[in-house]
Structures are given as C-alpha cells and as structure tokens.
Short mmCIF file of C-alpha atoms in Angstrom, two decimals:
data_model
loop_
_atom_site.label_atom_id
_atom_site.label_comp_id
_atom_site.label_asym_id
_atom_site.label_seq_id
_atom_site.Cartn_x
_atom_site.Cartn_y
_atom_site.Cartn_z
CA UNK Z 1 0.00 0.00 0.00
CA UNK Z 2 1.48 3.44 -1.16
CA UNK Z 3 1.68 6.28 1.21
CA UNK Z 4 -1.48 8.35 0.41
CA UNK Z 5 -3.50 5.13 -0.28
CA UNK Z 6 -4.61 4.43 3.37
CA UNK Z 7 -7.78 6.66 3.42
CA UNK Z 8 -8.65 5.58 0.29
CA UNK Z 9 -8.02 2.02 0.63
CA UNK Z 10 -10.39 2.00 4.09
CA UNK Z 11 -13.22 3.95 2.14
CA UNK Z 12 -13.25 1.32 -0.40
CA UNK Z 13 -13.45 -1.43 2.07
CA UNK Z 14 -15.98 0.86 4.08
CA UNK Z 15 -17.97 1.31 1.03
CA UNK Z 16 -17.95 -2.24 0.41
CA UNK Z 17 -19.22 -3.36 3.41
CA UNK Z 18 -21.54 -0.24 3.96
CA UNK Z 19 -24.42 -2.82 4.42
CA UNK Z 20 -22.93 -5.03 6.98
CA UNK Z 21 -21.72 -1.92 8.69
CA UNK Z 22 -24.92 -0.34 8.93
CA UNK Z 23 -26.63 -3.69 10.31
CA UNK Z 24 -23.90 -3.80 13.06
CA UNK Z 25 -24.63 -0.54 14.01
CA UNK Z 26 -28.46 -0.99 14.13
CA UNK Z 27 -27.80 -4.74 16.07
CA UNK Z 28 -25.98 -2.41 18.41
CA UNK Z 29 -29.03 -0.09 19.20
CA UNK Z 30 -27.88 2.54 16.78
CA UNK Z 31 -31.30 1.58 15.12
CA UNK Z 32 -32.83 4.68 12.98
CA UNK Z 33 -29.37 6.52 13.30
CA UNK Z 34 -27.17 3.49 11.90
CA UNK Z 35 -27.03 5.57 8.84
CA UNK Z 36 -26.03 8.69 10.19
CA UNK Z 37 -22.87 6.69 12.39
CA UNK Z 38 -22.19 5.14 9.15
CA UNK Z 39 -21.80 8.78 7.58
CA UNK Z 40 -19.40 9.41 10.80
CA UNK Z 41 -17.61 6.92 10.40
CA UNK Z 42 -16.87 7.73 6.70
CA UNK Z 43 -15.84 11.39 7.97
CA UNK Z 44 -13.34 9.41 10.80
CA UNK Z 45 -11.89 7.58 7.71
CA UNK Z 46 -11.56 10.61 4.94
CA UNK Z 47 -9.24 12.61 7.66
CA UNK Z 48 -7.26 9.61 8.60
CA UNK Z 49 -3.83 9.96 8.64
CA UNK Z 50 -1.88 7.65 5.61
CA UNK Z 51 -0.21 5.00 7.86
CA UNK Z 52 -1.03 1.31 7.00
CA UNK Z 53 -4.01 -0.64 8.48
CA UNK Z 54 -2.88 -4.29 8.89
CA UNK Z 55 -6.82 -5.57 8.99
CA UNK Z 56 -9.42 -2.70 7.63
CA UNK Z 57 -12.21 -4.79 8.43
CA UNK Z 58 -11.79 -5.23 11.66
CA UNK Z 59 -10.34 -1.70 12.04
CA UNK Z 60 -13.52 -0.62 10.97
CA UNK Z 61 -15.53 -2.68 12.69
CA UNK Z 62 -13.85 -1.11 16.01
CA UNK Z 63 -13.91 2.18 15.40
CA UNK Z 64 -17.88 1.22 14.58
CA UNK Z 65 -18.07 -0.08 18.20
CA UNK Z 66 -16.15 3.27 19.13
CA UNK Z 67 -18.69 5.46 17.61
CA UNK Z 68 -21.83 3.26 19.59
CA UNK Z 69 -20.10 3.73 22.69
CA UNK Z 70 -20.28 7.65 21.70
CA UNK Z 71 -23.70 7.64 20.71
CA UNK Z 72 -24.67 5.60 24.21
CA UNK Z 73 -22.87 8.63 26.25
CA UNK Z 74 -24.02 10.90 24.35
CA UNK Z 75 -27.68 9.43 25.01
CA UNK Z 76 -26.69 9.60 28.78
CA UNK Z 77 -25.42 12.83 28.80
CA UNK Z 78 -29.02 14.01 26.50
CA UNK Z 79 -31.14 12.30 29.28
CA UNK Z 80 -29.52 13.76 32.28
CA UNK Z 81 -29.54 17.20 30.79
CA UNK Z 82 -33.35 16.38 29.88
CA UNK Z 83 -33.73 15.70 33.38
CA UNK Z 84 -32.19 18.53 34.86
CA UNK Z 85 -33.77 21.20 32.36
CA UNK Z 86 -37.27 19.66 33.76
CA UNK Z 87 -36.02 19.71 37.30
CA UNK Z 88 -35.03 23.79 36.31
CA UNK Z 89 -38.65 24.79 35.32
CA UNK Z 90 -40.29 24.57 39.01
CA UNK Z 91 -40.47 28.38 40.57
CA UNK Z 92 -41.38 29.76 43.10
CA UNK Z 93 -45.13 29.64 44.21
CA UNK Z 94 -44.88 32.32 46.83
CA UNK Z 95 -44.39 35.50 45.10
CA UNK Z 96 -47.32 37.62 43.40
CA UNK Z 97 -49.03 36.58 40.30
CA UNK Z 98 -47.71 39.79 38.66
CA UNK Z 99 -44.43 39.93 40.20
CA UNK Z 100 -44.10 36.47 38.65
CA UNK Z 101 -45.27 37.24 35.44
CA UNK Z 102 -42.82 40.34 35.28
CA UNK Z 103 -40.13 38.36 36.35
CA UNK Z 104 -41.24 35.72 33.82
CA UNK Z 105 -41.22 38.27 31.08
CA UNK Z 106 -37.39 39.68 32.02
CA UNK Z 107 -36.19 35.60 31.77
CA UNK Z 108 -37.76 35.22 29.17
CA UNK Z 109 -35.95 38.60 27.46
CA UNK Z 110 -32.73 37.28 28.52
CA UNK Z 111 -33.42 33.47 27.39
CA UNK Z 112 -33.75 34.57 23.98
CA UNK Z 113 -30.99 36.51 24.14
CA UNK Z 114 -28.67 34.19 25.34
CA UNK Z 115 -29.97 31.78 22.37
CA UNK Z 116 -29.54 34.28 19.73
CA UNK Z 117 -25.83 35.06 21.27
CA UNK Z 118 -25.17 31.47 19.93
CA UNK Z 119 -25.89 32.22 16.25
CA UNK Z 120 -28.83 31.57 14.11
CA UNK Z 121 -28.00 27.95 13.84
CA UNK Z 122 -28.17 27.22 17.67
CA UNK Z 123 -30.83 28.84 18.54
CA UNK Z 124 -33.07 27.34 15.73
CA UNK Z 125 -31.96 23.87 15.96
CA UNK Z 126 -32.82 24.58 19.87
CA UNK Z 127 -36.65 26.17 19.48
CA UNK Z 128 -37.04 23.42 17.03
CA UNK Z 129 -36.07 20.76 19.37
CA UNK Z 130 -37.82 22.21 22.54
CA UNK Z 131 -40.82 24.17 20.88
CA UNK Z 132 -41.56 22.65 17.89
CA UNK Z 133 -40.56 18.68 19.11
CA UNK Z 134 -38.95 17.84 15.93
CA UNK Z 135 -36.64 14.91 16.12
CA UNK Z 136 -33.20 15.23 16.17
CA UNK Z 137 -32.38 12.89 13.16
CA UNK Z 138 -35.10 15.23 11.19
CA UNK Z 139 -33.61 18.21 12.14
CA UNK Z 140 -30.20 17.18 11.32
CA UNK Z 141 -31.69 16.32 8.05
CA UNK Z 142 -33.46 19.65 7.34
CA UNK Z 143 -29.68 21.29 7.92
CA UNK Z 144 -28.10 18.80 6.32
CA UNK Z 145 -25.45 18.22 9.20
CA UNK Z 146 -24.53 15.10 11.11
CA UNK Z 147 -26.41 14.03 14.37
CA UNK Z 148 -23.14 15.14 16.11
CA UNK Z 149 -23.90 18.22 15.03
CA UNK Z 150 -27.41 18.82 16.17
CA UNK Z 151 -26.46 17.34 19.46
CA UNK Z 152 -23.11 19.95 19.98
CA UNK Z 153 -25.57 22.75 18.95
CA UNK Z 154 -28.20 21.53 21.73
CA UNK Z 155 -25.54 21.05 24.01
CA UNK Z 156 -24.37 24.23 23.83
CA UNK Z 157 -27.58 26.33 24.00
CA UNK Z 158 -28.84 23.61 27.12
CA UNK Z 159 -25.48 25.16 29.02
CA UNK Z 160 -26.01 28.73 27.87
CA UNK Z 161 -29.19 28.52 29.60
CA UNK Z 162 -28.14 26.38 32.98
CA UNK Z 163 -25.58 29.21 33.14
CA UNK Z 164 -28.03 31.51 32.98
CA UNK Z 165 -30.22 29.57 35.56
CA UNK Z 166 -28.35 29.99 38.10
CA UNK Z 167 -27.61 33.57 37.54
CA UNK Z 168 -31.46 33.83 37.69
CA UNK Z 169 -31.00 31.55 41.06
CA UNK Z 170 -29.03 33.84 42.32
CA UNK Z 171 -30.25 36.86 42.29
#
C-alpha cells in the first residue's frame, strides 16, 4: 500500500461493506441513526492519517463499536440534561401573580438573548427541538449536518441557559 492510499483504501473497504456496517450498528441499538454513524464513520476515515491498516475490516468494525459507545454517552449525557432542564422549570409559588409574570417576562428577554448570542443555527436547531418537538435525526436532516452536530448545537444552548439559571437563582 502506497503512502497516500490508506484513506482511500479503508473507504473502499468501508464502502464495500456499507451494508454489513450499517446492520452492526443498528444490532448495536444505533437503530434509525445506523445511517447517520455510518456517515461518521466515513468522515473518521476521509481525515485519517496515511499509515497502514494491517486488517481494515476489523479496524472498521472497532472504530464502529467506538462510535456506539459515543452515541450511548451521548444518550446519557441528552437524558440527564433532559432531566435537569425539567427539574429547572419549578419556581417559586410564593411571590405575586404579577411579580411572577414580570419576572417571567425579564427571563424570558434574557433566554432569547442568550440563544440568539449562539448564532442563528443554535438557537433554531434549539426552538425546534424544545418548541416545535422535531426529532433530532429530522432536524439534522433539514440542515443537512450530522447528528453530532445537532447534538453539539443543543448542548451548547442547554449550558447557555443552565448558566443563565443559576444567575437567575441567584439573584
């Protein structure tokens, strides 16, 4: 194998067994997404550096396996965030209904602020997550970017507003 040829070489063999590939994924609970780990896992291989592969197969079978482990902490991660953003929503019952519902209005102000601080992107992908309750894979799909992508952007705008949570907690 010539210097230069490695990428190349494991895209062939990944296209080849794209099928196989994609049914290990799903077996592994990738299920609906298989095809978008697939599509990660041909990125992974395009900016590999050229250094020779001894069994591309199984190499790519592993770094498969790599990219379901990923996807399962990523699902984690998701969840617990989920959790905690519903856990974030319970205020206080105490306070006058109009003293709530100008304090409402001011968080609200500075929510949307702190989503359109994170660029167009961001802050759609979020309202059309959490407003709308369009699916991830869709959404990733109406962009066309990678699930990884949708996720970072969620991830992001999910911390932009814990930070700003607790500055609300604070005061």
């Amino acid at each position: 194998m010539e210097a230069g040829d490695t990428a190349n070489d494991l895209q062939r063999v990944l296209l080849g067994e794209r099928p196989r590939l994609v049914r290990f994924l799903a077996a592994r609970g990738a299920g609906d997404e298989a095809e978008d780990l697939f599509h990660d896992l041909w990125q992974k291989v395009a900016v590999l550096p050229d250094r020779a592969v001894d069994d591309p197969l199984s190499y790519l079978f592993r770094a498969a396996e790599n990219l379901m482990r990923d996807m399962r902490r990523a699902a984690i991660s998701r969840d617990r965030r989920q959790s905690e953003w519903h856990g974030l929503s319970d205020a206080p019952h105490d306070r006058p209904a109009g003293e709530r519902a100008l304090i409402a209005r001011e968080q609200l102000t500075a929510i949307e602020a702190t989503l359109a601080a994170l660029g167009p992107r961001a802050e759609r992908i979020f309202r059309r997550y959490r407003l709308d309750g369009a699916g991830q894979a869709d959404i990733a799909a109406e962009w066309g970017i990678s699930l990884s992508s949708v996720e970072k952007d969620l991830q992001k705008a999910y911390r932009a507003i814990a930070e700003l949570k607790a500055r609300f907690d604070a005061e």
